CSV table of N, CA and C in Angstrom, one decimal:
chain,number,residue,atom,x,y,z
M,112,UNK,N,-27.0,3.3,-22.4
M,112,UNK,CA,-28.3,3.9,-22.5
M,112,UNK,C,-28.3,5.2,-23.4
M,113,UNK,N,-27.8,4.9,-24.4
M,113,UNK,CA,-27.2,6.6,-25.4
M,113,UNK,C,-28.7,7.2,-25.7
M,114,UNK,N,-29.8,5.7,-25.9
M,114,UNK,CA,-30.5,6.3,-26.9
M,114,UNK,C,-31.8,6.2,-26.4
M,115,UNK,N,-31.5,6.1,-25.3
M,115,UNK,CA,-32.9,6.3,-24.3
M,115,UNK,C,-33.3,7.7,-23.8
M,116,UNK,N,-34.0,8.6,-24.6
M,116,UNK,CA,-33.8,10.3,-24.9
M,116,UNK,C,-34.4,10.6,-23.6
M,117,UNK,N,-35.6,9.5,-23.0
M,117,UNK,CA,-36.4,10.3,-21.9
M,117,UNK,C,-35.8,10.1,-20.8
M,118,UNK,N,-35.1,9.3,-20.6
M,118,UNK,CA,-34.1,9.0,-19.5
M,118,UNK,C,-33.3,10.2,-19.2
M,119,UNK,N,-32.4,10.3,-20.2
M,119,UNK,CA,-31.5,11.4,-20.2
M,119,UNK,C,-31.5,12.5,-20.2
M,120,UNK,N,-33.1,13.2,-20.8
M,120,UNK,CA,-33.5,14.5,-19.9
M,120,UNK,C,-34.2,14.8,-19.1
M,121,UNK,N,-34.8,13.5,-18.4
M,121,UNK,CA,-35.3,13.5,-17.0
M,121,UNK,C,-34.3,13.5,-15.9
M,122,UNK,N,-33.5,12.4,-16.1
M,122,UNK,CA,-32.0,12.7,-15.4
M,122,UNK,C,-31.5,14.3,-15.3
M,123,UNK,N,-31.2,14.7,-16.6
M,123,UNK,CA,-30.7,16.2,-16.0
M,123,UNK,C,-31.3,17.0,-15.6
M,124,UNK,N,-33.0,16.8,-15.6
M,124,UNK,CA,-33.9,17.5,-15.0
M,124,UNK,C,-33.6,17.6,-13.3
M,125,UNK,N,-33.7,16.6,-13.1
M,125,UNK,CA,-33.8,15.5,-11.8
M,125,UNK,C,-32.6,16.3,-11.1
M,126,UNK,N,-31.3,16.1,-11.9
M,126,UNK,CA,-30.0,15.7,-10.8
M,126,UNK,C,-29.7,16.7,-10.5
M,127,UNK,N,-30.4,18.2,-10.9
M,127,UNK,CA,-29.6,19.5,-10.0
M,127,UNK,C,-30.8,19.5,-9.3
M,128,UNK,N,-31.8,19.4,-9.4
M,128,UNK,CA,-32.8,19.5,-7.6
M,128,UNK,C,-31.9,18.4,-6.9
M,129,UNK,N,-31.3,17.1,-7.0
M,129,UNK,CA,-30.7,16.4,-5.9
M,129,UNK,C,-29.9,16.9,-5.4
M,130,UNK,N,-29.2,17.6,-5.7
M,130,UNK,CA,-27.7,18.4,-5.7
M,130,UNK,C,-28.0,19.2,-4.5
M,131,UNK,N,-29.3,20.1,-5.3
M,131,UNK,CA,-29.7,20.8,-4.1
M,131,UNK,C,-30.7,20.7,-3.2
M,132,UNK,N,-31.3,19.7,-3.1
M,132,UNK,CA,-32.0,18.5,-2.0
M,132,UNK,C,-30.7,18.3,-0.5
M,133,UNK,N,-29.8,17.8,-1.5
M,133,UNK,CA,-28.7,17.2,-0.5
M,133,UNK,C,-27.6,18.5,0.1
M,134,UNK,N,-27.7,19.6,-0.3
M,134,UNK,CA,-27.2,21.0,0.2
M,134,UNK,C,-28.1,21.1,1.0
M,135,UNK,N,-29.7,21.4,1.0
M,135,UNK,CA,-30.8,21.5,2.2
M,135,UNK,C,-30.7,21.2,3.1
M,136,UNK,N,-30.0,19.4,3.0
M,136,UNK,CA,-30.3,18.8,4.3
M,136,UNK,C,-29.2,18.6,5.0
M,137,UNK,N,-28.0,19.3,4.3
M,137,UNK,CA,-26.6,19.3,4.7
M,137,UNK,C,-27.0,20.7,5.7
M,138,UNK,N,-27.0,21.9,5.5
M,138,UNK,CA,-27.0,22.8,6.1
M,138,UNK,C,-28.1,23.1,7.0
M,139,UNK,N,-29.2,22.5,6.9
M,139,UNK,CA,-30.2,22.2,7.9
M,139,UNK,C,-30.3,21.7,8.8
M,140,UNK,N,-28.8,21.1,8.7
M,140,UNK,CA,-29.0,19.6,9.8
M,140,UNK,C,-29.0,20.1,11.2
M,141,UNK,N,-28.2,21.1,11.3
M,141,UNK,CA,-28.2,21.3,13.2
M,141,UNK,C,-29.7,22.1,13.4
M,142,UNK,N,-30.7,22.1,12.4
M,142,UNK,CA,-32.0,23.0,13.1
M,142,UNK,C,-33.2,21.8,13.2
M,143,UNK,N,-32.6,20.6,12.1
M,143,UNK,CA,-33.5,19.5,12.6
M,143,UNK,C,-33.2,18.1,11.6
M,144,UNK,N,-34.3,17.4,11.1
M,144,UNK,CA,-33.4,16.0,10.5
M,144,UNK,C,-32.6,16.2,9.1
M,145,UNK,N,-31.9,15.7,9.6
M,145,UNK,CA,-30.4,15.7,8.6
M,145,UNK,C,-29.2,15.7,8.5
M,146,UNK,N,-28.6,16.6,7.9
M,146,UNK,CA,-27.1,16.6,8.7
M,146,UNK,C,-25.8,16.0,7.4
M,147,UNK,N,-24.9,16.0,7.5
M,147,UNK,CA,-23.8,15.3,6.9
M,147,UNK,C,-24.1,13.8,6.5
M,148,UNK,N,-24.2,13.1,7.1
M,148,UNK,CA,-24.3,12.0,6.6
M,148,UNK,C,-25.4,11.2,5.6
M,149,UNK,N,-26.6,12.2,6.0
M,149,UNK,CA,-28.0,12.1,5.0
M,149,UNK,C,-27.3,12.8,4.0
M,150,UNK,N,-27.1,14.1,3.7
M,150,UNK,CA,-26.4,15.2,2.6
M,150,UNK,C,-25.4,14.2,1.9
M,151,UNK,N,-24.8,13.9,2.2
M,151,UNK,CA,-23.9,12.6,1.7
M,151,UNK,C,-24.4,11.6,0.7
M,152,UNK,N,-25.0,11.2,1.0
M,152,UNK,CA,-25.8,10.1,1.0
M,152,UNK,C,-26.3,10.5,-0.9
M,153,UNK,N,-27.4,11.4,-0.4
M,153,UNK,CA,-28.0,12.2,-1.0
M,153,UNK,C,-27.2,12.4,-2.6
M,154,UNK,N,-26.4,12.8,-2.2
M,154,UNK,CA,-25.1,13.9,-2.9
M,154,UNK,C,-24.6,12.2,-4.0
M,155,UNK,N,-24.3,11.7,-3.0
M,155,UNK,CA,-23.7,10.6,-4.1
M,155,UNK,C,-25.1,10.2,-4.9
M,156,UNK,N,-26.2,10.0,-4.4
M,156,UNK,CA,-27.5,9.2,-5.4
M,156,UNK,C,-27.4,10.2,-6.4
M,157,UNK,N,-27.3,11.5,-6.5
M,157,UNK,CA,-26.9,12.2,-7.7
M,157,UNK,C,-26.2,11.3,-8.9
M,158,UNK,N,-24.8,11.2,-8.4
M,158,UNK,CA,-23.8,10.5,-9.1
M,158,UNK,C,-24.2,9.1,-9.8
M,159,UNK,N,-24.7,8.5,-9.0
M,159,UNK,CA,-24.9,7.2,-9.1
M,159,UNK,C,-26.2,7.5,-10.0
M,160,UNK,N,-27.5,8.2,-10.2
M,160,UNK,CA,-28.1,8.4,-11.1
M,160,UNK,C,-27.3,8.9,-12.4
M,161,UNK,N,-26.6,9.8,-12.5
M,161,UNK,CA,-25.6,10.2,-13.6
M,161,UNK,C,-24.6,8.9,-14.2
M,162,UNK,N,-24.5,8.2,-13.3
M,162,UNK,CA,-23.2,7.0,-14.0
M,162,UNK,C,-24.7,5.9,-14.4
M,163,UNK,N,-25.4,5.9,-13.6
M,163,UNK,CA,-26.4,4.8,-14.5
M,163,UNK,C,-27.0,4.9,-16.1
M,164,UNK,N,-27.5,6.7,-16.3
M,164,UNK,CA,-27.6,6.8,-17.3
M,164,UNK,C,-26.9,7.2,-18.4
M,165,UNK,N,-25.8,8.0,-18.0
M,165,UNK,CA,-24.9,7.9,-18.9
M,165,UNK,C,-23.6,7.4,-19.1
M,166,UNK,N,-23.4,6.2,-18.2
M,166,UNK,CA,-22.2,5.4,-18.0
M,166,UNK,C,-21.4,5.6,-16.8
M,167,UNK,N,-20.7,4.7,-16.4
M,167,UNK,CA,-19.9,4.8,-15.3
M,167,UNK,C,-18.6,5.7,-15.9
M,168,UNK,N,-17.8,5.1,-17.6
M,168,UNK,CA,-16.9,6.4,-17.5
M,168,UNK,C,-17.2,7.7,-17.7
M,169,UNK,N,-18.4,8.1,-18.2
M,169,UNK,CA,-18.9,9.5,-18.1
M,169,UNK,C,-18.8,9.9,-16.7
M,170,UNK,N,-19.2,9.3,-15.8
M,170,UNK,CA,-19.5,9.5,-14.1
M,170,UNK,C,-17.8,9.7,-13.7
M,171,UNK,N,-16.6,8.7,-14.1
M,171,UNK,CA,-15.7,8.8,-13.9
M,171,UNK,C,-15.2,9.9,-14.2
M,172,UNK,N,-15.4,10.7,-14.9
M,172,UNK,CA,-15.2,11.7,-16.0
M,172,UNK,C,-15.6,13.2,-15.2
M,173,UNK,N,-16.2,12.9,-14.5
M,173,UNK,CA,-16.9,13.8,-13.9
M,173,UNK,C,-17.1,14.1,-12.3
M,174,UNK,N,-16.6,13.2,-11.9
M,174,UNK,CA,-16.6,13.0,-10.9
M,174,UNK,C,-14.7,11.9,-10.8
M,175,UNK,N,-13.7,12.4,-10.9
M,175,UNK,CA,-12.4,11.5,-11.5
M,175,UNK,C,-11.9,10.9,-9.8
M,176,UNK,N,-11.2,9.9,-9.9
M,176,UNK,CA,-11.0,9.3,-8.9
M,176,UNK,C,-10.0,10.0,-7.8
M,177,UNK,N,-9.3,10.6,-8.7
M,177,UNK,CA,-8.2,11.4,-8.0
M,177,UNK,C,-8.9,12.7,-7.0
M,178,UNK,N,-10.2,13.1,-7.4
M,178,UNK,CA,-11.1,13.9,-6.1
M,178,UNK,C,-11.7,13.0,-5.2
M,179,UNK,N,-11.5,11.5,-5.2
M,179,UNK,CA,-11.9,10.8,-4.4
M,179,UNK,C,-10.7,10.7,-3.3
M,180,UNK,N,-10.0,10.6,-3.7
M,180,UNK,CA,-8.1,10.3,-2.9
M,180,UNK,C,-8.2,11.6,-2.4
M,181,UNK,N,-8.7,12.2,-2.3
M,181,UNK,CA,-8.7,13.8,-1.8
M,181,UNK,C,-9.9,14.2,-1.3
M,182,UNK,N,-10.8,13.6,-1.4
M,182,UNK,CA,-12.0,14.0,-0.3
M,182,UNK,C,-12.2,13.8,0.7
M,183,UNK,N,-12.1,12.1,0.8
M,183,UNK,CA,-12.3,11.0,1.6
M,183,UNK,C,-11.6,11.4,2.7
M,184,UNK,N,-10.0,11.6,2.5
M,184,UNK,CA,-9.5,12.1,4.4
M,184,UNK,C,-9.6,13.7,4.2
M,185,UNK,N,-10.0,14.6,3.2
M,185,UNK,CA,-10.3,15.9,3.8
M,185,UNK,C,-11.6,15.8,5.0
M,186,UNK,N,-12.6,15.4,4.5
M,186,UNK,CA,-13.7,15.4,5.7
M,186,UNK,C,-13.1,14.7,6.8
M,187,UNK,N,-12.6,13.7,6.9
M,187,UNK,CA,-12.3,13.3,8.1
M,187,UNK,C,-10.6,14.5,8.7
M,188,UNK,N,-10.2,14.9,8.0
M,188,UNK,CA,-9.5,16.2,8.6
M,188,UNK,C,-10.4,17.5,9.1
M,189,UNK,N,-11.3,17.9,8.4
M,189,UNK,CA,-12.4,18.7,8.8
M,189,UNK,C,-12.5,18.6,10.1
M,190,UNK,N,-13.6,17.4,10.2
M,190,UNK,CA,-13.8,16.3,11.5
M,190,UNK,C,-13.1,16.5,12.4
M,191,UNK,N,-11.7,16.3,12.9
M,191,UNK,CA,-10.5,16.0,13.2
M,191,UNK,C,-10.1,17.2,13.6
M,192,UNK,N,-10.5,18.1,12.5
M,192,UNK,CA,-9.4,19.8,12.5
M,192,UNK,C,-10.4,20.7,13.3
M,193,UNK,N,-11.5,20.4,13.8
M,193,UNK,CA,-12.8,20.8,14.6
M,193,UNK,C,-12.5,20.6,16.0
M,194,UNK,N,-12.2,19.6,16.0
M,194,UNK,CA,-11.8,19.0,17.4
M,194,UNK,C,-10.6,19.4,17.7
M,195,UNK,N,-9.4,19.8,16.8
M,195,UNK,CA,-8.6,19.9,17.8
M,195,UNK,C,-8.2,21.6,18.2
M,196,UNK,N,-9.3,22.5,16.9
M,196,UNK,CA,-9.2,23.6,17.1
M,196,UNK,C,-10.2,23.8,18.8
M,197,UNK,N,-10.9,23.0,19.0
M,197,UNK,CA,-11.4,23.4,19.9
M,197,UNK,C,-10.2,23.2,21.1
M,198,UNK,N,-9.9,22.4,21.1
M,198,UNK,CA,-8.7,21.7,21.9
M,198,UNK,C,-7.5,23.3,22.2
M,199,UNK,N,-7.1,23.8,21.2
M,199,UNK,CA,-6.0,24.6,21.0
M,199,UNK,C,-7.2,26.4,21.8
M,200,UNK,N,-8.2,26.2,21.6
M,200,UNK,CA,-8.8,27.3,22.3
M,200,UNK,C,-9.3,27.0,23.7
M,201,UNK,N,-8.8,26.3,24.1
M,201,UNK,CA,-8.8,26.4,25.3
M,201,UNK,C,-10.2,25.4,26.3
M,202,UNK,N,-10.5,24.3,24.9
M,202,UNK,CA,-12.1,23.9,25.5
M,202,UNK,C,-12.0,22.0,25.1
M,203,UNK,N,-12.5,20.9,25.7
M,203,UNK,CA,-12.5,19.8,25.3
M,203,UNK,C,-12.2,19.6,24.0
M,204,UNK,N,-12.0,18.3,23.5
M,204,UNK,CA,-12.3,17.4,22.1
M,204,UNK,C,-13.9,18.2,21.4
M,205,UNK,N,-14.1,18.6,20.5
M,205,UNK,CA,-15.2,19.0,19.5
M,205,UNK,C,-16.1,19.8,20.9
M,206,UNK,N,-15.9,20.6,21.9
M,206,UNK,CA,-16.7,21.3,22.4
M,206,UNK,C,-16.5,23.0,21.6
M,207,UNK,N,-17.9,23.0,21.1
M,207,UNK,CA,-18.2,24.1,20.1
M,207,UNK,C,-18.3,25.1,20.9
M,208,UNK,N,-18.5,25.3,22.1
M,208,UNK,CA,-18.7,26.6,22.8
M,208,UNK,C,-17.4,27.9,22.4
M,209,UNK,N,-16.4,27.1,22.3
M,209,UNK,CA,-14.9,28.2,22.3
M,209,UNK,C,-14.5,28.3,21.3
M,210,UNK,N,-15.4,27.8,20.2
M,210,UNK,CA,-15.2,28.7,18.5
M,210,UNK,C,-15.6,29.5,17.9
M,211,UNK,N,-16.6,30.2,18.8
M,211,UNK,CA,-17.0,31.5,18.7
M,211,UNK,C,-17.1,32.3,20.2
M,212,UNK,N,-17.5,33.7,20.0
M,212,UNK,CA,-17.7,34.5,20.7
M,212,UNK,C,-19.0,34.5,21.8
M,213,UNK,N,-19.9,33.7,21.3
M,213,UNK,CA,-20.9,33.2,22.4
M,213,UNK,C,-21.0,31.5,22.3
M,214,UNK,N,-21.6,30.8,23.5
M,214,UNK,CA,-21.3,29.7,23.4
M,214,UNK,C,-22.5,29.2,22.0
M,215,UNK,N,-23.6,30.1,21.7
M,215,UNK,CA,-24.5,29.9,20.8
M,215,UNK,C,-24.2,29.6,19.4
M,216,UNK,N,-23.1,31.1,18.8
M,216,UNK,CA,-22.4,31.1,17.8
M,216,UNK,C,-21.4,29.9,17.0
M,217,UNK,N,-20.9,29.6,19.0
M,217,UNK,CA,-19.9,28.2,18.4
M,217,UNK,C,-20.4,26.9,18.2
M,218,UNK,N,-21.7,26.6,18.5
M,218,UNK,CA,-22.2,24.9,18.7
M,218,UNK,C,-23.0,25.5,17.7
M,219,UNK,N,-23.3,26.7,16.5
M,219,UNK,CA,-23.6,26.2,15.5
M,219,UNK,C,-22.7,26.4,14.5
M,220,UNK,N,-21.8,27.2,14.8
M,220,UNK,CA,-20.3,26.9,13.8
M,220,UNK,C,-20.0,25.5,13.6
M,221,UNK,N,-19.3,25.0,15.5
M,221,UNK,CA,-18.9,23.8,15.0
M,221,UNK,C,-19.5,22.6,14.2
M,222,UNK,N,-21.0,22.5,15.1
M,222,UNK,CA,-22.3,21.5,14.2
M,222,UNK,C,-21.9,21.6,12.7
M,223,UNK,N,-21.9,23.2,12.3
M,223,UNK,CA,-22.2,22.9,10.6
M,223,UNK,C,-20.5,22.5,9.7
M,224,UNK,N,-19.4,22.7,10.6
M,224,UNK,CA,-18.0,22.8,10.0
M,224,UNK,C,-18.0,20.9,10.1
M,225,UNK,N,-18.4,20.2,11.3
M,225,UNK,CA,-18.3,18.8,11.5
M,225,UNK,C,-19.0,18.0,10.7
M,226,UNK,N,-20.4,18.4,10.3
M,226,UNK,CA,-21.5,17.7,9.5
M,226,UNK,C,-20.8,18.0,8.1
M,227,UNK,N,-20.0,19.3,8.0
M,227,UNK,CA,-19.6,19.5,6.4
M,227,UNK,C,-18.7,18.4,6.4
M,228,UNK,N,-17.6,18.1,7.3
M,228,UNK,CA,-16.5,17.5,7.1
M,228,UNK,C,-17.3,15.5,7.0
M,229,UNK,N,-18.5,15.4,7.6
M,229,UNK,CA,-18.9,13.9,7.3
M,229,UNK,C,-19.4,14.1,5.9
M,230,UNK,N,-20.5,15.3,5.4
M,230,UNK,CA,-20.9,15.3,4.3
M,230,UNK,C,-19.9,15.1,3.2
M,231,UNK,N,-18.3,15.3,2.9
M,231,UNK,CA,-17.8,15.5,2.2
M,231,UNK,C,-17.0,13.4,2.4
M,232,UNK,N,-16.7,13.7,3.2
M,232,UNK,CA,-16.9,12.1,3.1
M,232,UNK,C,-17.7,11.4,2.7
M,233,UNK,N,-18.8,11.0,3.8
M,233,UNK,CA,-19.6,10.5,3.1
M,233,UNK,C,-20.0,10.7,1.3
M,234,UNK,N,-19.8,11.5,1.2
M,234,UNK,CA,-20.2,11.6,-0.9
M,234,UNK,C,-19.1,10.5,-1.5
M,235,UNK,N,-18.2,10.9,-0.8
M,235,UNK,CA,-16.7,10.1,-1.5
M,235,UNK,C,-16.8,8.9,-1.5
M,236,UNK,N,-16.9,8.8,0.0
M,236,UNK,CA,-16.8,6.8,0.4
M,236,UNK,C,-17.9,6.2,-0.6
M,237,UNK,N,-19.2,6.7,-0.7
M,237,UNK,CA,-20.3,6.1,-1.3
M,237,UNK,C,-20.1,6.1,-2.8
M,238,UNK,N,-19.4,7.5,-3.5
M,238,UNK,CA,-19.3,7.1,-4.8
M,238,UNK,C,-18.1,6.2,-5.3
M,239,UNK,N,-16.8,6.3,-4.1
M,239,UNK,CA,-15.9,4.9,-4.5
M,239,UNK,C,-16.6,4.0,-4.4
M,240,UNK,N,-17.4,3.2,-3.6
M,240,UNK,CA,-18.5,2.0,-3.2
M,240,UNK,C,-18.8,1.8,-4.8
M,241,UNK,N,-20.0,2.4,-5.4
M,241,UNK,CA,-20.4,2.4,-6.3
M,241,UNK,C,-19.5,2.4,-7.6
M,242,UNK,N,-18.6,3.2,-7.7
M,242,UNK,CA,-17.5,2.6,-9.1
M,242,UNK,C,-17.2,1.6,-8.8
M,243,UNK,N,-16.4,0.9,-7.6
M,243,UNK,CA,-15.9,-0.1,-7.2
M,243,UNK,C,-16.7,-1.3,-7.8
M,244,UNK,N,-17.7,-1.3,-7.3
M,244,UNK,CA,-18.8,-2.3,-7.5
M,244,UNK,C,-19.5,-2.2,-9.4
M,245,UNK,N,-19.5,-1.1,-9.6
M,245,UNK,CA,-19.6,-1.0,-10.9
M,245,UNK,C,-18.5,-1.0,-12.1
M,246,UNK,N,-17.3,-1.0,-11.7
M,246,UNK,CA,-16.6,-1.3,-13.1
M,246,UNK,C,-15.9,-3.1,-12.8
M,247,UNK,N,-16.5,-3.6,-12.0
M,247,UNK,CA,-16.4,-5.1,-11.7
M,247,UNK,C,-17.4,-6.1,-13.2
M,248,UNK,N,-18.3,-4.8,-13.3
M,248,UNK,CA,-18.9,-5.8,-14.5
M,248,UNK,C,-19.2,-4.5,-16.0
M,249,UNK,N,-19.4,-5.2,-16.9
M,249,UNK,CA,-19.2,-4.5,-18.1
M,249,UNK,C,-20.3,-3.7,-18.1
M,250,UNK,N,-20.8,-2.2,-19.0
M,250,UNK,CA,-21.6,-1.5,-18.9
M,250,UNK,C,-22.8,-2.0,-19.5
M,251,UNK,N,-23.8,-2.0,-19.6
M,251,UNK,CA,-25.2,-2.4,-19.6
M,251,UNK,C,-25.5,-1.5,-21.1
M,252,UNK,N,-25.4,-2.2,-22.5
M,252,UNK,CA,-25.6,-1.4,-23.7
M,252,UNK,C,-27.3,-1.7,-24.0
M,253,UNK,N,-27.6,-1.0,-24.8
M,253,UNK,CA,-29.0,-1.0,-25.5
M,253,UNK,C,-29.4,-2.1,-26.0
M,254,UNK,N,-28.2,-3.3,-26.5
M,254,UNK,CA,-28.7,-4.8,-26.8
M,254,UNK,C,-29.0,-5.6,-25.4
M,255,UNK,N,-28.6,-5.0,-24.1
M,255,UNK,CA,-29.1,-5.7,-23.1
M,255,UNK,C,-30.3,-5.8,-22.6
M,256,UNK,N,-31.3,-4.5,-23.2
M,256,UNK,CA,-32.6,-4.4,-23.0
M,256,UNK,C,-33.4,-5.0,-23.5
């Protein structure tokens, strides 16, 4: 799609409001709907808008696989590393009360440290999905229109 001009500056119009659409609803999440896994979500349709119109190796390019091998079990270490810090302070599996100084402080520390650690996965899992499934077939050129 090189030469589709309105595509491609509507796209970059577009893809930093998603960006930060999916930051909104990442960090919002513990005050009402949203959260990590919507943020996620979110975060990859960015990508996946960016690999449609300017190609999947552009998108690879920019997003390289080897931050994929490295995201994917950081959030779920996040995740993981939430829980067992609560654990090492003296309080259940992911009970947020003992990560801070009031139990208020902690159940919104933890909320936002655990929804980060899905957010960051989820982006990953969904944009492997989508390469995966997109370099299975050849890119989509201007004579296919």
């Amino acid at each position: 799609m090189r030469h589709h001009l309105i595509l491609r500056v509507v796209s970059k119009l577009l893809i930093p409001f998603i960006l930060l659409y999916a930051l909104y609803v990442q960090f919002h999440g513990d005050f009402g709907p949203g959260g990590g896994f919507q943020a996620g979500v979110i975060f990859a349709a960015a990508f996946v808008l960016y690999a449609l119109i300017f190609g999947v190796q552009a998108a690879r390019r920019a997003f390289p696989d080897s931050w994929l091998a490295i995201l994917i079990p950081l959030g779920v270490l996040i995740y993981a590393g939430t829980g067992i810090a609560s654990l090492l302070l003296g309080g259940t599996f992911l009970d947020y009360d003992v990560l801070a100084s009031t139990p208020t402080g902690g159940q919104h520390l933890g909320i936002l440290v655990v929804e980060f650690g899905v957010g960051v996965t989820v982006t990953a899992v969904m944009i492997a999905i989508f390469f995966a499934y997109a370099g299975r077939t050849h890119e989509i050129q201007d004579d296919d229109w």
